[in-house]
Amino acid sequence: MTAQRLIQSNGEPLFGIFDHPISNINVYDFQLLTPFGRPANRWQQWFGFNQFQYFGVISSELILGCAIADTKLVGVAFCYLYRPQTGEMLAYSLKSPFAHACQFAASPDAGNTTFAQGKQRIDMINQSQPKSRYLQVSLPKHGLTIDCHYCEHDSFTPMRICTKAGVNGWVYAQKAAGIPVEGTIECQWGTFDLAGLGACAHHDYSSGYMRRETFWNWGCLSGRTNDGQLIGLNVSCGVNETGFTENCFWLNGQLHKVDTVAFHYQKQDLFQPWRLQSYDGKVDLTFRPLGKHAECLNLWLMASNFHQLFGCFNGYLETVGGEKIAINNMLGFVEDHYAKW
């Protein structure tokens, strides 16, 4: 498959769902327009572009969530660990004014995305040949070291999507889930061998001119079914839905597209059960939270009210061919997120 740059020669992004790699988010070839069709000034062009990457790991013994986000006024990174069997949790957050500590890769499949602040460092490394993703975390102040990676084999198809956002913006997202992950995590609980735990990973690379004020729900699971099949789920509501949706799941690496998904939950009590249902009936899941990680900021021009809950899914997913895949107490995530970029 021939890779393409996202912004075309006419200055417009490609829109749609892609079965080929996007080699470069060449944002400097894009001219942002105001709502009245005039070229945006340099400050608007710079301020409007946001980026984030997320790397997650799920096993019955340990759950990991790690993210780096560049929102221009603030760079944010977090990393947390949760033990489903005991309910113990370790959580660490780092912030950098004007995102000085952040460096983002321009390609979804190659390059380093880094948050480095003193001796505290988080690296998400994307390698194209072979296609691999690495997470390396060194937080010596907290006694946390992570070195893990997974490979996307040629038969695996990520969800690659670019949709319109607001009047003149766009969002590119590239997602994967349900992939075995290897490596180690060292923390105050001890050393964990992820391959030995049978852990699976998921990944999200997103960038673009997102809506100035937005909200979304997101759901993800990653692991093995009772009969040993690899399964990964990525669904959302409120983002990447203008003409196309990112909703899908992977069964043994094969991507199965699904329709729009509704998230039913109690906004005032996020720990009550959630229900996720797709319009085409291919996703019907309940989610019972076990714990959550939250990040809340209100800086006038920029704000975030982020709640990522982890817990157990039950229900089913249905393939394109009509096969129903039973989901029994599989661990995963849901999200309730308000953002003003």
Tab-separated table of C-alpha atoms in Angstrom:
chain	number	residue	atom	x	y	z
A	1	MET	CA	0.000	0.000	0.000
A	2	THR	CA	1.322	3.420	-0.971
A	3	ALA	CA	1.447	5.918	1.868
A	4	GLN	CA	0.015	9.408	1.363
A	5	ARG	CA	0.436	12.747	3.078
A	6	LEU	CA	-2.756	13.954	4.735
A	7	ILE	CA	-2.830	17.468	3.247
A	8	GLN	CA	-3.143	17.364	-0.534
A	9	SER	CA	-1.514	19.661	-3.081
A	10	ASN	CA	-4.621	21.910	-3.051
A	11	GLY	CA	-4.157	22.507	0.687
A	12	GLU	CA	-7.171	20.426	1.706
A	13	PRO	CA	-7.002	17.276	3.860
A	14	LEU	CA	-8.087	13.882	2.635
A	15	PHE	CA	-11.368	12.887	4.282
A	16	GLY	CA	-12.608	9.364	4.848
A	17	ILE	CA	-11.499	5.996	6.168
A	18	PHE	CA	-8.223	4.816	4.684
A	19	ASP	CA	-6.922	1.332	3.931
A	20	HIS	CA	-3.479	2.787	3.197
A	21	PRO	CA	-0.982	4.442	5.550
A	22	ILE	CA	-0.920	8.193	6.055
A	23	SER	CA	2.779	9.002	6.033
A	24	ASN	CA	2.713	12.537	7.385
A	25	ILE	CA	0.313	14.918	9.090
A	26	ASN	CA	1.768	17.781	7.047
A	27	VAL	CA	-0.149	20.467	8.916
A	28	TYR	CA	1.988	23.337	7.578
A	29	ASP	CA	0.570	22.706	4.092
A	30	PHE	CA	-2.932	23.454	5.407
A	31	GLN	CA	-4.399	26.967	5.446
A	32	LEU	CA	-6.927	27.379	8.226
A	33	LEU	CA	-9.830	29.687	7.361
A	34	THR	CA	-11.991	31.733	9.696
A	35	PRO	CA	-15.760	31.032	9.780
A	36	PHE	CA	-16.104	33.879	7.245
A	37	GLY	CA	-13.702	32.301	4.758
A	38	ARG	CA	-10.681	34.521	5.354
A	39	PRO	CA	-7.216	33.084	6.075
A	40	ALA	CA	-6.617	32.679	9.803
A	41	ASN	CA	-3.718	34.614	11.272
A	42	ARG	CA	-0.533	32.904	12.458
A	43	TRP	CA	-1.680	32.813	16.096
A	44	GLN	CA	-5.000	31.170	15.181
A	45	GLN	CA	-3.185	28.692	12.938
A	46	TRP	CA	-0.799	27.743	15.766
A	47	PHE	CA	-3.271	27.798	18.636
A	48	GLY	CA	-5.954	25.762	16.870
A	49	PHE	CA	-3.828	22.667	16.195
A	50	ASN	CA	-3.897	20.040	18.958
A	51	GLN	CA	-2.334	16.592	19.260
A	52	PHE	CA	-2.403	13.639	21.620
A	53	GLN	CA	-1.273	10.049	21.838
A	54	TYR	CA	-2.520	7.351	24.155
A	55	PHE	CA	-1.057	3.921	24.928
A	56	GLY	CA	-3.009	1.435	27.019
A	57	VAL	CA	-2.319	-2.073	28.323
A	58	ILE	CA	-4.890	-4.488	29.729
A	59	SER	CA	-4.447	-7.767	31.598
A	60	SER	CA	-6.333	-9.469	34.413
A	61	GLU	CA	-3.547	-8.498	36.839
A	62	LEU	CA	-2.613	-5.002	35.690
A	63	ILE	CA	-4.126	-2.103	33.714
A	64	LEU	CA	-2.011	0.738	32.330
A	65	GLY	CA	-3.087	4.042	30.821
A	66	CYS	CA	-0.589	6.600	29.504
A	67	ALA	CA	-1.106	9.755	27.424
A	68	ILE	CA	0.717	12.805	26.107
A	69	ALA	CA	-1.283	15.823	24.931
A	70	ASP	CA	-0.233	19.143	23.403
A	71	THR	CA	-3.023	21.716	23.823
A	72	LYS	CA	-0.723	24.691	23.160
A	73	LEU	CA	-1.354	26.536	26.440
A	74	VAL	CA	-0.488	23.417	28.439
A	75	GLY	CA	1.281	20.164	27.709
A	76	VAL	CA	-0.105	17.285	29.758
A	77	ALA	CA	1.119	13.759	30.364
A	78	PHE	CA	-0.229	11.124	32.687
A	79	CYS	CA	0.472	7.525	33.533
A	80	TYR	CA	-1.489	5.293	35.867
A	81	LEU	CA	-1.529	1.658	36.957
A	82	TYR	CA	-4.468	-0.254	38.418
A	83	ARG	CA	-4.680	-3.749	39.889
A	84	PRO	CA	-8.172	-5.188	39.262
A	85	GLN	CA	-7.756	-7.939	41.868
A	86	THR	CA	-6.944	-5.582	44.755
A	87	GLY	CA	-8.277	-2.179	43.667
A	88	GLU	CA	-4.855	-0.554	44.221
A	89	MET	CA	-3.934	2.358	41.977
A	90	LEU	CA	-0.870	4.467	41.195
A	91	ALA	CA	-1.355	7.678	39.216
A	92	TYR	CA	1.097	10.351	38.080
A	93	SER	CA	0.485	13.586	36.140
A	94	LEU	CA	2.920	16.022	34.534
A	95	LYS	CA	2.160	19.479	33.139
A	96	SER	CA	4.224	21.904	31.067
A	97	PRO	CA	3.309	25.571	30.361
A	98	PHE	CA	2.844	26.162	26.633
A	99	ALA	CA	3.716	22.475	26.064
A	100	HIS	CA	7.470	23.211	26.161
A	101	ALA	CA	8.125	19.674	27.439
A	102	CYS	CA	6.245	18.072	24.520
A	103	GLN	CA	7.558	16.959	21.172
A	104	PHE	CA	5.200	15.230	18.737
A	105	ALA	CA	5.895	12.980	15.778
A	106	ALA	CA	4.439	14.273	12.506
A	107	SER	CA	3.817	10.732	11.271
A	108	PRO	CA	1.330	8.274	12.814
A	109	ASP	CA	3.711	5.409	12.005
A	110	ALA	CA	7.211	6.793	12.581
A	111	GLY	CA	9.029	9.086	14.962
A	112	ASN	CA	9.046	9.931	18.665
A	113	THR	CA	6.437	11.656	20.769
A	114	THR	CA	8.021	12.762	24.031
A	115	PHE	CA	7.236	14.502	27.295
A	116	ALA	CA	10.519	15.312	29.067
A	117	GLN	CA	10.684	17.356	32.233
A	118	GLY	CA	13.891	17.094	34.234
A	119	LYS	CA	14.493	13.414	34.935
A	120	GLN	CA	10.841	12.546	34.317
A	121	ARG	CA	10.325	11.250	30.776
A	122	ILE	CA	7.659	9.504	28.693
A	123	ASP	CA	8.390	8.352	25.131
A	124	MET	CA	5.969	6.897	22.599
A	125	ILE	CA	8.021	5.637	19.688
A	126	ASN	CA	6.438	4.619	16.394
A	127	GLN	CA	8.563	2.503	14.084
A	128	SER	CA	7.553	1.771	10.498
A	129	GLN	CA	9.813	-1.197	9.648
A	130	PRO	CA	8.773	-3.491	11.212
A	131	LYS	CA	5.607	-1.665	12.221
A	132	SER	CA	5.967	-1.416	15.983
A	133	ARG	CA	4.954	0.896	18.817
A	134	TYR	CA	6.976	1.380	21.988
A	135	LEU	CA	6.120	2.946	25.317
A	136	GLN	CA	9.053	3.919	27.519
A	137	VAL	CA	8.396	5.634	30.842
A	138	SER	CA	11.018	6.741	33.348
A	139	LEU	CA	9.646	8.455	36.456
A	140	PRO	CA	12.496	7.905	38.956
A	141	LYS	CA	10.853	10.215	41.476
A	142	HIS	CA	8.038	7.676	41.749
A	143	GLY	CA	10.020	4.496	41.155
A	144	LEU	CA	8.233	3.749	37.875
A	145	THR	CA	9.911	2.308	34.785
A	146	ILE	CA	8.032	0.964	31.756
A	147	ASP	CA	9.528	-0.558	28.621
A	148	CYS	CA	6.969	-2.297	26.415
A	149	HIS	CA	6.060	-2.659	22.763
A	150	TYR	CA	3.794	-4.398	20.294
A	151	CYS	CA	3.940	-5.140	16.564
A	152	GLU	CA	1.187	-4.515	14.027
A	153	HIS	CA	1.592	-7.383	11.585
A	154	ASP	CA	0.829	-6.924	7.888
A	155	SER	CA	-2.558	-8.612	8.304
A	156	PHE	CA	-3.643	-6.035	10.911
A	157	THR	CA	-5.537	-2.978	9.641
A	158	PRO	CA	-5.651	0.057	11.943
A	159	MET	CA	-8.623	2.393	11.942
A	160	ARG	CA	-7.369	5.416	9.984
A	161	ILE	CA	-9.898	8.213	9.674
A	162	CYS	CA	-10.059	11.928	8.927
A	163	THR	CA	-13.291	13.851	9.462
A	164	LYS	CA	-14.397	17.470	9.337
A	165	ALA	CA	-14.525	19.309	12.665
A	166	GLY	CA	-16.437	22.529	13.129
A	167	VAL	CA	-16.732	24.960	10.251
A	168	ASN	CA	-13.219	24.655	8.772
A	169	GLY	CA	-11.327	22.161	10.928
A	170	TRP	CA	-10.468	18.483	10.689
A	171	VAL	CA	-9.301	15.611	12.878
A	172	TYR	CA	-7.076	12.702	11.884
A	173	ALA	CA	-7.195	9.659	14.162
A	174	GLN	CA	-5.394	6.325	13.939
A	175	LYS	CA	-6.373	3.596	16.369
A	176	ALA	CA	-5.593	-0.040	17.122
A	177	ALA	CA	-6.629	-2.516	19.821
A	178	GLY	CA	-6.512	-6.217	20.596
A	179	ILE	CA	-2.765	-6.719	20.009
A	180	PRO	CA	-0.467	-8.782	22.304
A	181	VAL	CA	2.116	-6.623	24.058
A	182	GLU	CA	5.549	-7.517	25.459
A	183	GLY	CA	7.885	-5.862	27.925
A	184	THR	CA	8.105	-5.027	31.597
A	185	ILE	CA	6.650	-2.632	34.135
A	186	GLU	CA	8.611	-1.917	37.311
A	187	CYS	CA	6.843	-0.058	40.110
A	188	GLN	CA	6.453	-0.157	43.882
A	189	TRP	CA	4.329	-3.293	43.523
A	190	GLY	CA	7.178	-5.192	41.859
A	191	THR	CA	8.129	-6.187	38.308
A	192	PHE	CA	5.503	-7.360	35.796
A	193	ASP	CA	6.231	-9.328	32.627
A	194	LEU	CA	3.470	-8.298	30.212
A	195	ALA	CA	3.867	-11.262	27.861
A	196	GLY	CA	3.653	-13.585	30.848
A	197	LEU	CA	0.433	-11.870	31.914
A	198	GLY	CA	-1.064	-12.316	28.433
A	199	ALA	CA	-1.541	-8.544	28.198
A	200	CYS	CA	-2.948	-6.763	25.162
A	201	ALA	CA	-2.440	-3.167	24.044
A	202	HIS	CA	-4.367	-0.383	22.369
A	203	HIS	CA	-3.133	2.863	20.844
A	204	ASP	CA	-4.565	6.203	19.711
A	205	TYR	CA	-2.806	8.855	17.614
A	206	SER	CA	-4.991	11.945	17.065
A	207	SER	CA	-4.240	15.427	15.740
A	208	GLY	CA	-5.949	18.274	13.960
A	209	TYR	CA	-8.020	21.427	14.194
A	210	MET	CA	-10.564	20.050	16.620
A	211	ARG	CA	-13.704	21.855	17.655
A	212	ARG	CA	-12.832	24.734	19.972
A	213	GLU	CA	-15.226	23.357	22.589
A	214	THR	CA	-16.083	19.697	22.429
A	215	PHE	CA	-17.224	16.651	24.332
A	216	TRP	CA	-16.972	12.945	23.703
A	217	ASN	CA	-17.517	9.462	25.048
A	218	TRP	CA	-15.133	6.659	24.165
A	219	GLY	CA	-15.060	2.935	24.830
A	220	CYS	CA	-12.319	0.366	24.351
A	221	LEU	CA	-11.530	-3.201	25.282
A	222	SER	CA	-8.542	-5.331	24.436
A	223	GLY	CA	-7.864	-8.980	25.245
A	224	ARG	CA	-8.887	-12.552	24.497
A	225	THR	CA	-12.326	-14.124	24.459
A	226	ASN	CA	-13.063	-17.284	26.457
A	227	ASP	CA	-12.149	-19.391	23.406
A	228	GLY	CA	-8.809	-17.599	22.942
A	229	GLN	CA	-9.586	-15.217	20.093
A	230	LEU	CA	-7.937	-11.790	20.128
A	231	ILE	CA	-10.493	-9.001	20.356
A	232	GLY	CA	-10.174	-5.218	20.413
A	233	LEU	CA	-12.894	-2.556	20.438
A	234	ASN	CA	-12.843	1.184	19.668
A	235	VAL	CA	-16.087	3.169	19.759
A	236	SER	CA	-16.911	6.819	20.416
A	237	CYS	CA	-19.698	9.357	20.378
A	238	GLY	CA	-19.280	13.103	19.908
A	239	VAL	CA	-16.054	13.094	17.871
A	240	ASN	CA	-15.061	11.890	14.370
A	241	GLU	CA	-18.672	11.554	13.244
A	242	THR	CA	-19.043	14.039	10.372
A	243	GLY	CA	-19.683	11.736	7.428
A	244	PHE	CA	-17.696	8.815	8.842
A	245	THR	CA	-17.255	7.202	12.245
A	246	GLU	CA	-14.275	5.555	13.897
A	247	ASN	CA	-16.433	2.812	15.464
A	248	CYS	CA	-15.046	-0.656	14.904
A	249	PHE	CA	-13.667	-3.784	16.496
A	250	TRP	CA	-10.881	-6.191	15.584
A	251	LEU	CA	-11.218	-9.969	15.709
A	252	ASN	CA	-7.845	-11.715	15.381
A	253	GLY	CA	-6.534	-8.561	13.689
A	254	GLN	CA	-9.365	-8.230	11.151
A	255	LEU	CA	-11.215	-4.919	11.290
A	256	HIS	CA	-15.027	-4.988	11.507
A	257	LYS	CA	-16.725	-1.625	10.984
A	258	VAL	CA	-19.835	-0.765	13.002
A	259	ASP	CA	-22.370	2.072	12.883
A	260	THR	CA	-22.920	4.965	15.277
A	261	VAL	CA	-22.820	4.070	18.979
A	262	ALA	CA	-24.953	5.436	21.817
A	263	PHE	CA	-23.548	5.634	25.358
A	264	HIS	CA	-26.184	5.331	28.095
A	265	TYR	CA	-24.957	6.229	31.582
A	266	GLN	CA	-25.674	8.440	34.576
A	267	LYS	CA	-23.790	11.695	34.242
A	268	GLN	CA	-24.099	12.436	37.963
A	269	ASP	CA	-22.764	9.025	38.988
A	270	LEU	CA	-20.262	7.616	36.512
A	271	PHE	CA	-19.813	4.479	38.631
A	272	GLN	CA	-23.291	3.244	37.785
A	273	PRO	CA	-23.409	0.677	34.909
A	274	TRP	CA	-23.005	1.964	31.346
A	275	ARG	CA	-24.691	0.594	28.200
A	276	LEU	CA	-23.036	0.844	24.760
A	277	GLN	CA	-25.206	0.035	21.737
A	278	SER	CA	-24.590	0.534	18.030
A	279	TYR	CA	-27.368	1.538	15.643
A	280	ASP	CA	-26.789	-1.560	13.497
A	281	GLY	CA	-26.930	-3.914	16.510
A	282	LYS	CA	-23.353	-5.133	16.118
A	283	VAL	CA	-22.305	-3.739	19.523
A	284	ASP	CA	-24.373	-4.379	22.641
A	285	LEU	CA	-22.357	-4.145	25.828
A	286	THR	CA	-22.756	-3.264	29.474
A	287	PHE	CA	-19.849	-1.807	31.412
A	288	ARG	CA	-19.370	-1.891	35.176
A	289	PRO	CA	-16.678	0.509	36.424
A	290	LEU	CA	-14.023	-0.560	38.927
A	291	GLY	CA	-12.080	2.702	39.164
A	292	LYS	CA	-11.150	5.836	37.275
A	293	HIS	CA	-8.448	8.347	36.421
A	294	ALA	CA	-9.452	12.020	36.188
A	295	GLU	CA	-7.711	15.170	34.958
A	296	CYS	CA	-9.482	18.493	35.527
A	297	LEU	CA	-8.176	21.914	34.429
A	298	ASN	CA	-9.861	25.283	34.014
A	299	LEU	CA	-7.492	27.895	32.589
A	300	TRP	CA	-10.067	30.234	31.009
A	301	LEU	CA	-8.949	29.868	27.384
A	302	MET	CA	-8.356	26.148	27.872
A	303	ALA	CA	-10.269	23.679	30.035
A	304	SER	CA	-10.583	19.918	30.438
A	305	ASN	CA	-12.834	17.707	32.526
A	306	PHE	CA	-11.556	14.206	31.782
A	307	HIS	CA	-12.827	11.001	33.355
A	308	GLN	CA	-11.447	7.660	32.157
A	309	LEU	CA	-13.016	4.683	33.886
A	310	PHE	CA	-11.764	1.112	33.776
A	311	GLY	CA	-13.881	-1.937	34.457
A	312	CYS	CA	-15.591	-4.995	32.949
A	313	PHE	CA	-17.595	-5.391	29.746
A	314	ASN	CA	-20.302	-7.993	29.150
A	315	GLY	CA	-22.457	-8.573	26.096
A	316	TYR	CA	-21.614	-9.306	22.486
A	317	LEU	CA	-20.055	-8.020	19.286
A	318	GLU	CA	-21.333	-9.168	15.896
A	319	THR	CA	-19.038	-9.619	12.884
A	320	VAL	CA	-19.770	-8.611	9.314
A	321	GLY	CA	-20.622	-12.256	8.638
A	322	GLY	CA	-23.174	-12.397	11.465
A	323	GLU	CA	-21.075	-14.294	14.022
A	324	LYS	CA	-21.761	-13.166	17.591
A	325	ILE	CA	-18.699	-12.902	19.802
A	326	ALA	CA	-19.515	-13.266	23.494
A	327	ILE	CA	-17.829	-10.716	25.756
A	328	ASN	CA	-17.661	-12.048	29.313
A	329	ASN	CA	-16.125	-9.869	32.037
A	330	MET	CA	-13.507	-8.442	29.672
A	331	LEU	CA	-11.560	-5.500	31.027
A	332	GLY	CA	-11.591	-2.179	29.223
A	333	PHE	CA	-12.236	1.554	29.381
A	334	VAL	CA	-14.932	4.153	28.923
A	335	GLU	CA	-14.471	7.905	28.888
A	336	ASP	CA	-16.448	11.058	29.643
A	337	HIS	CA	-14.471	14.075	28.432
A	338	TYR	CA	-15.238	17.766	28.055
A	339	ALA	CA	-12.534	19.893	26.448
A	340	LYS	CA	-12.055	23.522	25.492
A	341	TRP	CA	-8.877	23.633	23.418
